[in-house]
Tab-separated table of C-alpha atoms in Angstrom:
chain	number	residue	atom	x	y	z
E	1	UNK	CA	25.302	26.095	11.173
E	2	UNK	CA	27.866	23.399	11.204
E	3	UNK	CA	26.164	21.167	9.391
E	4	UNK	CA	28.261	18.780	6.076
E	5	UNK	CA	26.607	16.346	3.970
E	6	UNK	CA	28.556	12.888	2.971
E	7	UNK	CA	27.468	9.976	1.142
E	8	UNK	CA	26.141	7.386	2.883
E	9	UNK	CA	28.240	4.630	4.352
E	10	UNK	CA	27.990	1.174	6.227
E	11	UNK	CA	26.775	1.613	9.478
E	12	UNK	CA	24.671	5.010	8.986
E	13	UNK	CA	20.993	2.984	9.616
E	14	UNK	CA	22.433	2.337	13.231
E	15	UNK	CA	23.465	5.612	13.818
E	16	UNK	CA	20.643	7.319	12.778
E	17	UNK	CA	18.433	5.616	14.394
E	18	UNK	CA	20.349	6.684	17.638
E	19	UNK	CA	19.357	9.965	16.674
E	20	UNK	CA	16.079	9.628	15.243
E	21	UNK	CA	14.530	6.875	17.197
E	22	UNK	CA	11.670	4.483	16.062
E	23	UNK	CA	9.443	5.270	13.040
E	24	UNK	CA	6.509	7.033	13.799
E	25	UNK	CA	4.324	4.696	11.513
E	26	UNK	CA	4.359	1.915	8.750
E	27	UNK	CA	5.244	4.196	6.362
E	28	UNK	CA	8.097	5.725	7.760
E	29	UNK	CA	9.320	2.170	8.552
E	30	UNK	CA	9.292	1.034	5.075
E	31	UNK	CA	10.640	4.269	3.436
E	32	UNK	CA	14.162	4.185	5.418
E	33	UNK	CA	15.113	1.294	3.880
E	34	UNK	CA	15.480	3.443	0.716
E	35	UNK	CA	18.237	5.149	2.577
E	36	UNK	CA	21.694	3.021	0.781
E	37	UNK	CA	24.784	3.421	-0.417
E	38	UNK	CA	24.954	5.565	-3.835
E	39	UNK	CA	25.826	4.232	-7.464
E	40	UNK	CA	25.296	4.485	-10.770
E	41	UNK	CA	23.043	1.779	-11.341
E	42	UNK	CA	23.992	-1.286	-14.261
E	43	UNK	CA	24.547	-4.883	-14.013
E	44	UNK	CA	26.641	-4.502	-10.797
E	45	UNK	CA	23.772	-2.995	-8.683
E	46	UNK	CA	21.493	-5.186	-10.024
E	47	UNK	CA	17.914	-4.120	-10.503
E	48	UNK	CA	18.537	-1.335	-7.577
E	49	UNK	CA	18.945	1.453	-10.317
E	50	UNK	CA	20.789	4.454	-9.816
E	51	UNK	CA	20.773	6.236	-6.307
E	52	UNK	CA	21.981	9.286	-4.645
E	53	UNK	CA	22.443	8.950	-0.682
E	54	UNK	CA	23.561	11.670	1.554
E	55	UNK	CA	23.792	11.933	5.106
E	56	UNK	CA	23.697	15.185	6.833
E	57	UNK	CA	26.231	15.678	9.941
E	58	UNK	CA	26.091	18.148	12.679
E	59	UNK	CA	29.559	18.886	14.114
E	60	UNK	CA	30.393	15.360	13.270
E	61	UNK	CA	27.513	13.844	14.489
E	62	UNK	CA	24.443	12.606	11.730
E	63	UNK	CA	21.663	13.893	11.911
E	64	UNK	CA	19.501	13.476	8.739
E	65	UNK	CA	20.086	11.847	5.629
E	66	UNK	CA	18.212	11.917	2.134
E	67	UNK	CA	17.927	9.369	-0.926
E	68	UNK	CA	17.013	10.033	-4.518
E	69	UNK	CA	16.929	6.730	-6.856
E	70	UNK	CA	15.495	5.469	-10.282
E	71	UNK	CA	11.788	3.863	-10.063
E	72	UNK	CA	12.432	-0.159	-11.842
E	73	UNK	CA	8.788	0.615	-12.970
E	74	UNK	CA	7.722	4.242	-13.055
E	75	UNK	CA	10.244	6.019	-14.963
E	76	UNK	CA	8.923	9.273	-15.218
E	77	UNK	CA	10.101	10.526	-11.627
E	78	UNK	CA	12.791	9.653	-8.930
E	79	UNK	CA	11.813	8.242	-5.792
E	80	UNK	CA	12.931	11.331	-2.906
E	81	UNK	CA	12.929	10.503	0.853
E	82	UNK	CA	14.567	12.292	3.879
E	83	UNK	CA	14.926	12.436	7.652
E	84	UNK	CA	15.525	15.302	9.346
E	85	UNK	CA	16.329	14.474	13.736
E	86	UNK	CA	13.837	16.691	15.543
E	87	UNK	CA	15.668	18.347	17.274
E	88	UNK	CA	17.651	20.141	14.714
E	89	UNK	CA	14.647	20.628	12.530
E	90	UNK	CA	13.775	23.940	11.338
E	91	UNK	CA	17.210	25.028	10.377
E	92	UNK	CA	17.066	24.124	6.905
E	93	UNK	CA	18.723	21.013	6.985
E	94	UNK	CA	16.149	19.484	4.900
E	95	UNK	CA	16.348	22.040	2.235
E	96	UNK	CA	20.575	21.374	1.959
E	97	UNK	CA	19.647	17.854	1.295
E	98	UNK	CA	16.828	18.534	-1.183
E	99	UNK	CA	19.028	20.486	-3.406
E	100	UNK	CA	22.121	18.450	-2.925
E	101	UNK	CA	20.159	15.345	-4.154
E	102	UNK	CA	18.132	17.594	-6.590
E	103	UNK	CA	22.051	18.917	-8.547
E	104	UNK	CA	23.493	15.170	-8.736
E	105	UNK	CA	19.815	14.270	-10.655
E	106	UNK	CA	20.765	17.122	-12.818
E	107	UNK	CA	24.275	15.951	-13.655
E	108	UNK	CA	22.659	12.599	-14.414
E	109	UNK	CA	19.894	13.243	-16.136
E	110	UNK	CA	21.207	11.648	-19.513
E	111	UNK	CA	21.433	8.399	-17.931
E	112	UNK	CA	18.435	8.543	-15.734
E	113	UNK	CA	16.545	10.222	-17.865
E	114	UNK	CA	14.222	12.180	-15.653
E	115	UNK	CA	14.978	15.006	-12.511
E	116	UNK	CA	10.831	14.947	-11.789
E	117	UNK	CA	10.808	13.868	-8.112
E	118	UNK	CA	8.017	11.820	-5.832
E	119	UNK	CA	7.766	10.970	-2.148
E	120	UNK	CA	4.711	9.973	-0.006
E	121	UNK	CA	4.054	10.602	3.959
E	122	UNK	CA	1.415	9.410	5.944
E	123	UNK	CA	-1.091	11.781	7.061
E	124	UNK	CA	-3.091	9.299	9.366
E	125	UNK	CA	-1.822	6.026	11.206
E	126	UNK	CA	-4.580	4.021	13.195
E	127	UNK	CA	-6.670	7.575	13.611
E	128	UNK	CA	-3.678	9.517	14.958
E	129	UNK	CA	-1.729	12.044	12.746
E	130	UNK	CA	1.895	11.282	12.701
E	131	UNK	CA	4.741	13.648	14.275
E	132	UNK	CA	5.877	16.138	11.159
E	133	UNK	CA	3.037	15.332	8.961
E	134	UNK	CA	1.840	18.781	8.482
E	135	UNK	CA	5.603	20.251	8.553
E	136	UNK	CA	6.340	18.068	6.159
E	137	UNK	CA	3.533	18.835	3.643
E	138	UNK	CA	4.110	23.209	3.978
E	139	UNK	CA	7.449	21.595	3.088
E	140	UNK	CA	6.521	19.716	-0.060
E	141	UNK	CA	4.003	22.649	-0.764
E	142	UNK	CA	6.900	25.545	-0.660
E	143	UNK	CA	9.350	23.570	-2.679
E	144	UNK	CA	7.224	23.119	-6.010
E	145	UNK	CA	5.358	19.560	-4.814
E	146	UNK	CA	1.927	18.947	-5.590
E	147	UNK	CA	-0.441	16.045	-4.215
E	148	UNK	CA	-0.637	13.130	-6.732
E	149	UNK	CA	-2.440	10.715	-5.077
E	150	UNK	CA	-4.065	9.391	-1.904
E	151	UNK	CA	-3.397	5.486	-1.026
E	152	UNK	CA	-4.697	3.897	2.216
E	153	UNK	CA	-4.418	0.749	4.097
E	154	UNK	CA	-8.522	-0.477	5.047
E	155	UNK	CA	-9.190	-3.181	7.357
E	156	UNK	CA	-12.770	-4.696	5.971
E	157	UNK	CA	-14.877	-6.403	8.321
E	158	UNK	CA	-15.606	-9.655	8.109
E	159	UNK	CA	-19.506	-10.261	6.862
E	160	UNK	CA	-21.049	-7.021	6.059
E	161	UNK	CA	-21.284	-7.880	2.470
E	162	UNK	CA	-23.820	-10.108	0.605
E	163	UNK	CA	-21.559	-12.967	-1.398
E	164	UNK	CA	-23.443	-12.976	-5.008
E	165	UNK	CA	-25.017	-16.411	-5.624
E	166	UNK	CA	-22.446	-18.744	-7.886
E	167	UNK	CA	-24.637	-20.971	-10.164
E	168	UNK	CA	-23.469	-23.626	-12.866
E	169	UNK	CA	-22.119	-22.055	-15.746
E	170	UNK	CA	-22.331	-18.900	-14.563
E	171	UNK	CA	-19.526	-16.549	-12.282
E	172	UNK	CA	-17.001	-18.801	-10.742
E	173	UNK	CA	-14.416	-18.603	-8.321
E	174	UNK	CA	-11.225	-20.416	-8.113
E	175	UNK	CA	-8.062	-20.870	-6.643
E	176	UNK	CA	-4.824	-19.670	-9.067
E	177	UNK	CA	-1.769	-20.338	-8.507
E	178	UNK	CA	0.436	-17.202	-8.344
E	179	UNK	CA	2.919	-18.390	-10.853
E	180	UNK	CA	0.414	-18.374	-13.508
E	181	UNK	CA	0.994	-16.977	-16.393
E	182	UNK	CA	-2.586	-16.018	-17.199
E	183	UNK	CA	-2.788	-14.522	-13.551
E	184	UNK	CA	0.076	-12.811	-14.009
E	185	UNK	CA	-0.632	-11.065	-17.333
E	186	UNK	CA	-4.084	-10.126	-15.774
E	187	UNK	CA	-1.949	-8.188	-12.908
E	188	UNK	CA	0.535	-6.432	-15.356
E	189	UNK	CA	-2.575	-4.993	-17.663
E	190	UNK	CA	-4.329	-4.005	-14.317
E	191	UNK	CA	-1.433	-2.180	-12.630
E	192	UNK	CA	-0.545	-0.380	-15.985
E	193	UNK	CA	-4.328	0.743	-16.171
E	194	UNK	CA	-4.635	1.848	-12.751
E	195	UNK	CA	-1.170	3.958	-12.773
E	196	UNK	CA	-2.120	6.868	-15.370
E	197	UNK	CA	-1.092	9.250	-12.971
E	198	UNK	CA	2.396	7.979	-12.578
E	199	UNK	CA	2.868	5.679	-15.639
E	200	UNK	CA	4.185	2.730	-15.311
E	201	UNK	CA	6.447	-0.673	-17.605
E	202	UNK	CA	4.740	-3.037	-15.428
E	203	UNK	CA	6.214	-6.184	-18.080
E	204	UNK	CA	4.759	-9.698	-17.420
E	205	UNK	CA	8.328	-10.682	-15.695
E	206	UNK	CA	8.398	-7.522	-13.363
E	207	UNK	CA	4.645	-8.313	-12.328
E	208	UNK	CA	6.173	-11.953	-11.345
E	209	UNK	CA	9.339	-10.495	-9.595
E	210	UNK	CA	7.444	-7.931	-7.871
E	211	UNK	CA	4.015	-8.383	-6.903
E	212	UNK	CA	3.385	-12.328	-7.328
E	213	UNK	CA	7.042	-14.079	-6.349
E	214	UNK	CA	7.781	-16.063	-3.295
E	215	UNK	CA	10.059	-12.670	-2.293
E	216	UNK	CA	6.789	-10.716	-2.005
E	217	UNK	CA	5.383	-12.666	0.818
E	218	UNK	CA	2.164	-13.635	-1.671
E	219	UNK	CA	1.222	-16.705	-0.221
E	220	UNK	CA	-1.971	-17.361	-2.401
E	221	UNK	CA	-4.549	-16.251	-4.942
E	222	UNK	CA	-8.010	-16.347	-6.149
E	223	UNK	CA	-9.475	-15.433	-9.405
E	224	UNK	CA	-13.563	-15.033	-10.279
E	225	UNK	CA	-14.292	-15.585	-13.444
E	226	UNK	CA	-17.463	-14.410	-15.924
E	227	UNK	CA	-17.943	-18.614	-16.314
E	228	UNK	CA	-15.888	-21.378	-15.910
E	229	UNK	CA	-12.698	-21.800	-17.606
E	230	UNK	CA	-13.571	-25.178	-19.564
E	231	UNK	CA	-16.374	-23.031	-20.993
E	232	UNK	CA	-14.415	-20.297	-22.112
E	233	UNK	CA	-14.536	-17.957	-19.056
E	234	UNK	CA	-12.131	-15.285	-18.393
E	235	UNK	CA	-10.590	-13.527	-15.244
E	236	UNK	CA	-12.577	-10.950	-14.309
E	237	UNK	CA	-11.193	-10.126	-10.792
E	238	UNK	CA	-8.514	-11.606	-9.098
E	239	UNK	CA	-7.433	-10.852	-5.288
E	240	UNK	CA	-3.759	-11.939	-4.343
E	241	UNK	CA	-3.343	-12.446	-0.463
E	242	UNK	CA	0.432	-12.090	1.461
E	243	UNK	CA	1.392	-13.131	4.383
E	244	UNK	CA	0.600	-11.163	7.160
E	245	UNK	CA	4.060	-9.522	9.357
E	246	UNK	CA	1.876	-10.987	12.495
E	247	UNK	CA	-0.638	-13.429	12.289
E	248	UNK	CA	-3.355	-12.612	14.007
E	249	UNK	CA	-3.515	-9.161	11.427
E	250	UNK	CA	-6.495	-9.353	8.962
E	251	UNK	CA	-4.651	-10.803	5.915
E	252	UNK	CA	-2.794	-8.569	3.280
E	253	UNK	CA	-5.210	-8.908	-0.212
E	254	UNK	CA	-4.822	-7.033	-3.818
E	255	UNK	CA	-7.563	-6.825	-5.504
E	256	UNK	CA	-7.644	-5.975	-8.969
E	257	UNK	CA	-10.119	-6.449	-12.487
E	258	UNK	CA	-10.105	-6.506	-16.023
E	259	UNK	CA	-9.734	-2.558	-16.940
E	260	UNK	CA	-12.054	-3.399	-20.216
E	261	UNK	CA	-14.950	-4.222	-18.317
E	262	UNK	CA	-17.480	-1.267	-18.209
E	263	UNK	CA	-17.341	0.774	-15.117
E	264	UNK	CA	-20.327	-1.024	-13.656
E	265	UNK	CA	-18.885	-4.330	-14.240
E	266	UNK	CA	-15.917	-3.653	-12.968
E	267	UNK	CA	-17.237	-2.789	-9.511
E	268	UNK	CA	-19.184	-5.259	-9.886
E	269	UNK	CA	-17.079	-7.659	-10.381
E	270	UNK	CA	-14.314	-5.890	-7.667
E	271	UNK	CA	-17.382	-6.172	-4.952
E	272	UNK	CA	-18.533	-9.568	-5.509
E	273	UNK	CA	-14.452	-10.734	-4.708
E	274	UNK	CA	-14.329	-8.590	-1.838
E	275	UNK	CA	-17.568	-9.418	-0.522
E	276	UNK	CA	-16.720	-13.450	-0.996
E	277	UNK	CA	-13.026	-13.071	0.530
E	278	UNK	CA	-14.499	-11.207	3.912
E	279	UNK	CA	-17.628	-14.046	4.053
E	280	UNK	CA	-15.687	-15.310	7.349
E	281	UNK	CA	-12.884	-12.901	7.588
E	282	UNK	CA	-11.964	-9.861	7.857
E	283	UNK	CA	-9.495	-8.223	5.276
E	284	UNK	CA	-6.710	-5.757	4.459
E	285	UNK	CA	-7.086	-4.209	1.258
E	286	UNK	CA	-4.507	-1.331	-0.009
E	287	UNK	CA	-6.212	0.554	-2.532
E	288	UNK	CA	-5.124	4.124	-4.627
E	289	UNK	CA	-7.701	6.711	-5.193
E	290	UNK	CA	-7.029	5.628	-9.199
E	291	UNK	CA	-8.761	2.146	-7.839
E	292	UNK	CA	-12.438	3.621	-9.140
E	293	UNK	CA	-13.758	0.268	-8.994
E	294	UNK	CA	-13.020	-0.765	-5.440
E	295	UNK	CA	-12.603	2.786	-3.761
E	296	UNK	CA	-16.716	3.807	-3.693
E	297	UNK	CA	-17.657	0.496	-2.008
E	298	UNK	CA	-14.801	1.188	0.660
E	299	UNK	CA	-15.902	4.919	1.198
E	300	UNK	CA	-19.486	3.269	1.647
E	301	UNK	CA	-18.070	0.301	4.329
E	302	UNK	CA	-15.778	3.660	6.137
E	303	UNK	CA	-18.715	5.627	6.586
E	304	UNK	CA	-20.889	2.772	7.667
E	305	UNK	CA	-18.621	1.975	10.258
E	306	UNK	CA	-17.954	-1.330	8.295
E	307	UNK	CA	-13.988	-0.487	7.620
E	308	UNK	CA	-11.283	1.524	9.410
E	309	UNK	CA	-8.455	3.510	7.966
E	310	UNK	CA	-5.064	1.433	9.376
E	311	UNK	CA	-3.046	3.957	7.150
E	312	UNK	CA	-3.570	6.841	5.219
E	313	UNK	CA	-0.166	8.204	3.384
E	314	UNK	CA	-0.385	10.323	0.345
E	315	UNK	CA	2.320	10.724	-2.672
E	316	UNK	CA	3.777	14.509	-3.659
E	317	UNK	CA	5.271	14.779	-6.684
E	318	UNK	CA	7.127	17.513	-9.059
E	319	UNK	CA	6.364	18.302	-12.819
E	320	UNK	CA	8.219	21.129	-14.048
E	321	UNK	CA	8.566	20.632	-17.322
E	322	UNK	CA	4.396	21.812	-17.009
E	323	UNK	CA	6.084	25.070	-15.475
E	324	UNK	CA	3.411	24.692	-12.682
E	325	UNK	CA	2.454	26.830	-9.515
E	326	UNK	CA	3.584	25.103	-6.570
E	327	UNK	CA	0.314	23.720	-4.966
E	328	UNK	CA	0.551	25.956	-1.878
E	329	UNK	CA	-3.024	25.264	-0.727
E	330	UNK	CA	-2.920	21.635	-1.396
E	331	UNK	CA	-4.492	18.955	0.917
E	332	UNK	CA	-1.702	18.682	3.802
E	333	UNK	CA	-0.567	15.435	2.891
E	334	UNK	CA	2.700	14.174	1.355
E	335	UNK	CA	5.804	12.188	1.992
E	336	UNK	CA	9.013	12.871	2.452
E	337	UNK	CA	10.529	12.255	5.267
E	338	UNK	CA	9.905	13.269	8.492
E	339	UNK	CA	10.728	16.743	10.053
E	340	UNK	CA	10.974	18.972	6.788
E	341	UNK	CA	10.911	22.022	8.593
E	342	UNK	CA	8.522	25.297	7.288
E	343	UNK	CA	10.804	27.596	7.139
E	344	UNK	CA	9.617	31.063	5.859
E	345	UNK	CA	6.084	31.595	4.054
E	346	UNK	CA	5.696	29.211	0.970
E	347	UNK	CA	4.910	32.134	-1.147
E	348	UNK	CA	8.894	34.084	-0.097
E	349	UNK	CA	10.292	30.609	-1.102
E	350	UNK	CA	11.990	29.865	-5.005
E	351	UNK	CA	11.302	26.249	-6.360
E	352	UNK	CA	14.873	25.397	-5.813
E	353	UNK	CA	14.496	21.052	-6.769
E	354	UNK	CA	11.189	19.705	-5.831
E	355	UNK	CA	11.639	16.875	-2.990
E	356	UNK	CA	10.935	17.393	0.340
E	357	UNK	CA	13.214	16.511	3.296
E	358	UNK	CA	11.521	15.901	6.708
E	359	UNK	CA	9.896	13.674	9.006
E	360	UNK	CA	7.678	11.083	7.476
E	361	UNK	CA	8.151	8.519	5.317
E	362	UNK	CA	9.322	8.487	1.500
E	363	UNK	CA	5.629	4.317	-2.739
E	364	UNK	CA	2.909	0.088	-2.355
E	365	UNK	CA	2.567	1.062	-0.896
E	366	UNK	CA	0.324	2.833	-3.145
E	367	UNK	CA	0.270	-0.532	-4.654
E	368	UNK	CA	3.323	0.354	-5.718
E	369	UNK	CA	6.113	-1.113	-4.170
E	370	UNK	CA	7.429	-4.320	-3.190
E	371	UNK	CA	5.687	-5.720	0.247
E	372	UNK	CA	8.583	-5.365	2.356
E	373	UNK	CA	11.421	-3.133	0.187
E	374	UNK	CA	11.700	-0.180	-1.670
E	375	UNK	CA	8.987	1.066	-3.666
E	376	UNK	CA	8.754	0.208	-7.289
C-alpha cells in the first residue's frame, strides 16, 4: 500500500472533492468543513482551538483526510471526522488516520486536556440510508466507540396541534429579541441541562456567540411565559427560529424550557410553543434524544404521520478511562466520516485510539454546533 499521510494544506477541500465527490447528505456537508489546517490553538487561532489535520495520499494522489480538534464548549472529548474515497476503502486507510490523529492527541494531552474522541454520521437522510453508514458504524464499533446519542432533524406539520387558550394574566407569548440578556441566560441554563451526556461550559457570552448572534443565521425569537412579564412572569419556553438555506424550507426553530419545571410542565410548556409556532406553518425542529420534554410529542406526531424524519445522524464516542467493552452490538449508527472500511471481525480487532475514519459525516447538529460551521 502506497499510501503517506501529510498535514493538511491550502487547496486540499478542492482536491478532495475531485476524489470524493458531493456529500452524500447534510451531515456529511457540514462535517468537512472541520477538515483545516492544524495548530496549536491560542490567541492566534482564535476561538478555533487546537486541531490535528491529515490528509492521506495514494501514490501522490489524496485520497482521504481526517481532523481531530478541541470542542469551544464540550471539553471532555475531541471532535474526530474522516473521509475515506470509495474506491480505496477497505484497505485500512481509515484506521492509519485514526491512529495518526489518535498519537498527536496523546502528545498533547497536557494542553488539551482530554484524548476521549466523538464523531456523528447519519444513519437516515429523507428515508434513504446514506452510502457507508453501516461500514462506518462496524467501524466505530471495532475501534472502542460506543453510541452516545441520537439527534434528528423533524419537519412538523403545520396544524395538527391544538394552540392552548392564552387568557389575561395567565400564559403569554411574546416576541424577544435575540440579544436579550434574559433570553440568553434562559438558553445557556437549558443547553447545559440538556447536555449531561457530553457536558458542556455553555457561558452566557458563548450562548450569544453561538446559538443567538447575527453569525448563526437566528433571525428571530419567541418566548411563552407562565404570566406576563409586568406581573412577574417568567420564561418558561422559548423557540429561536434561523433562517432557512432556501426559503421555501419549513423554518429552522430551537425549542427549549426551563429545566426546573417538573417533567409535566416542561412538556407542557415545550408542546404548547410548538403547537402555537406550527398554528399556520409547518416547522423544523432539531431535537437530541436528552430533549425528554419535546422528544415524546415528536415520536407521537412521527407515528401519526404528523412529522417526517429530514435527518437522522447519531454521535459515537470513546471513554476509556471507564476501561469499557467496545459496544460491538450497538445500534448501527455513528459518525465519522464516510467509508471507514470493516476490516476483519470487531471481536480480532485491539482498541488502538477510538475515532472512526470513513464515509459519513463527523456535532448541532445535535444542537450542538454552530448553524453553518463546525460543531461546538
Amino acid at each position: 500500500m502506497n499510501v503517506t499521510l501529510r498535514p493538511w494544506a491550502e487547496g486540499d477541500d478542492l482536491r478532495l472533492l475531485q476524489t470524493w465527490g458531493d456529500p452524500s447528505d447534510p451531515q456529511q456537508h457540514q462535517d468537512r468543513t472541520l477538515l483545516r489546517p492544524s495548530h496549536d490553538g491560542g490567541s492566534a487561532a482564535g476561538a478555533d482551538g487546537w486541531v490535528r489535520c491529515l490528509v492521506a495520499e495514494d501514490n501522490g494522489v489524496p485520497v482521504a483526510a481526517g481532523v481531530v480538534s478541541t470542542s469551544r464548549v464540550h471539553p471532555k472529548r475531541l471532535w474526530f471526522y474522516a473521509e475515506t474515497a470509495a474506491p480505496v476503502r477497505h484497505r485500512g486507510i481509515g484506521t492509519m488516520l485514526l491512529n495518526a490523529l489518535r498519537a498527536e492527541a496523546d502528545v498533547a494531552v497536557e494542553t488539551i486536556g482530554t484524548v476521549e474522541l466523538k464523531t456523528r454520521l447519519a444513519v437516515g437522510h429523507e428515508g434513504k440510508v446514506p452510502d457507508g453508514a453501516e461500514a462506518t458504524q462496524r467501524f466505530l464499533a471495532g475501534h472502542g466507540f460506543r453510541e452516545v446519542q441520537r439527534s434528528r432533524r423533524i419537519v412538523v406539520d403545520s396544524g395538527v396541534l391544538a394552540p392552548p387558550e392564552l387568557s389575561e394574566g395567565g400564559m403569554t407569548l411574546e416576541e424577544a429579541a435575540t440579544g436579550s440578556v434574559e433570553l440568553t441566560q434562559a438558553v445557556s441554563v437549558f443547553y447545559q441541562a440538556v447536555h449531561d451526556w457530553d457536558p458542556a461550559e455553555m457561558t452566557v457570552g458563548r450562548a450569544q456567540q453561538l446559538l443567538l448572534g447575527p453569525q448563526t443565521g437566528a433571525s428571530g425569537a419567541v418566548v411563552l411565559r407562565n404570566r406576563p412579564k409586568a406581573e412577574g412572569g417568567t420564561i418558561t419556553a422559548f423557540a429561536i427560529s434561523y433562517t432557512p438555506e432556501r426559503t421555501e424550507d419549513p423554518t429552522d426553530v430551537l425549542i427549549g424550557w426551563d429545566p426546573e419545571l417538573a417533567p409535566a410542565d416542561a412538556q407542557f410548556a415545550a408542546g404548547a410553543l410548538l403547537a402555537m409556532l406550527t398554528a399556520q406553518y409547518p416547522v423544523q425542529v432539531e431535537a437530541d434524544d436528552a430533549m425528554t420534554a419535546l422528544t415524546p410529542m415528536l415520536d407521537q406526531l412521527l407515528s401519526t404521520g404528523h412529522a417526517r424524519v429530514l435527518l437522522d445522524t447519531r454521535i459515537w464516542a470513546t471513554d476509556r478511562s471507564e476501561d469499557r467493552e467496545p459496544a460491538r452490538d450497538a445500534a448501527v449508527e455513528g459518525a465519522a466520516g464516510p467509508g471507514a472500511e470493516p476490516g476483519p471481525d470487531p471481536a480480532d480487532l485491539p482498541d488502538p485510539l477510538a475515532g472512526s475514519g470513513a464515509d459519513s459525516a463527523a456535532d448541532p447538529d445535535e444542537t450542538e454546533g454552530e448553524r453553518e460551521g463546525a460543531p461546538l
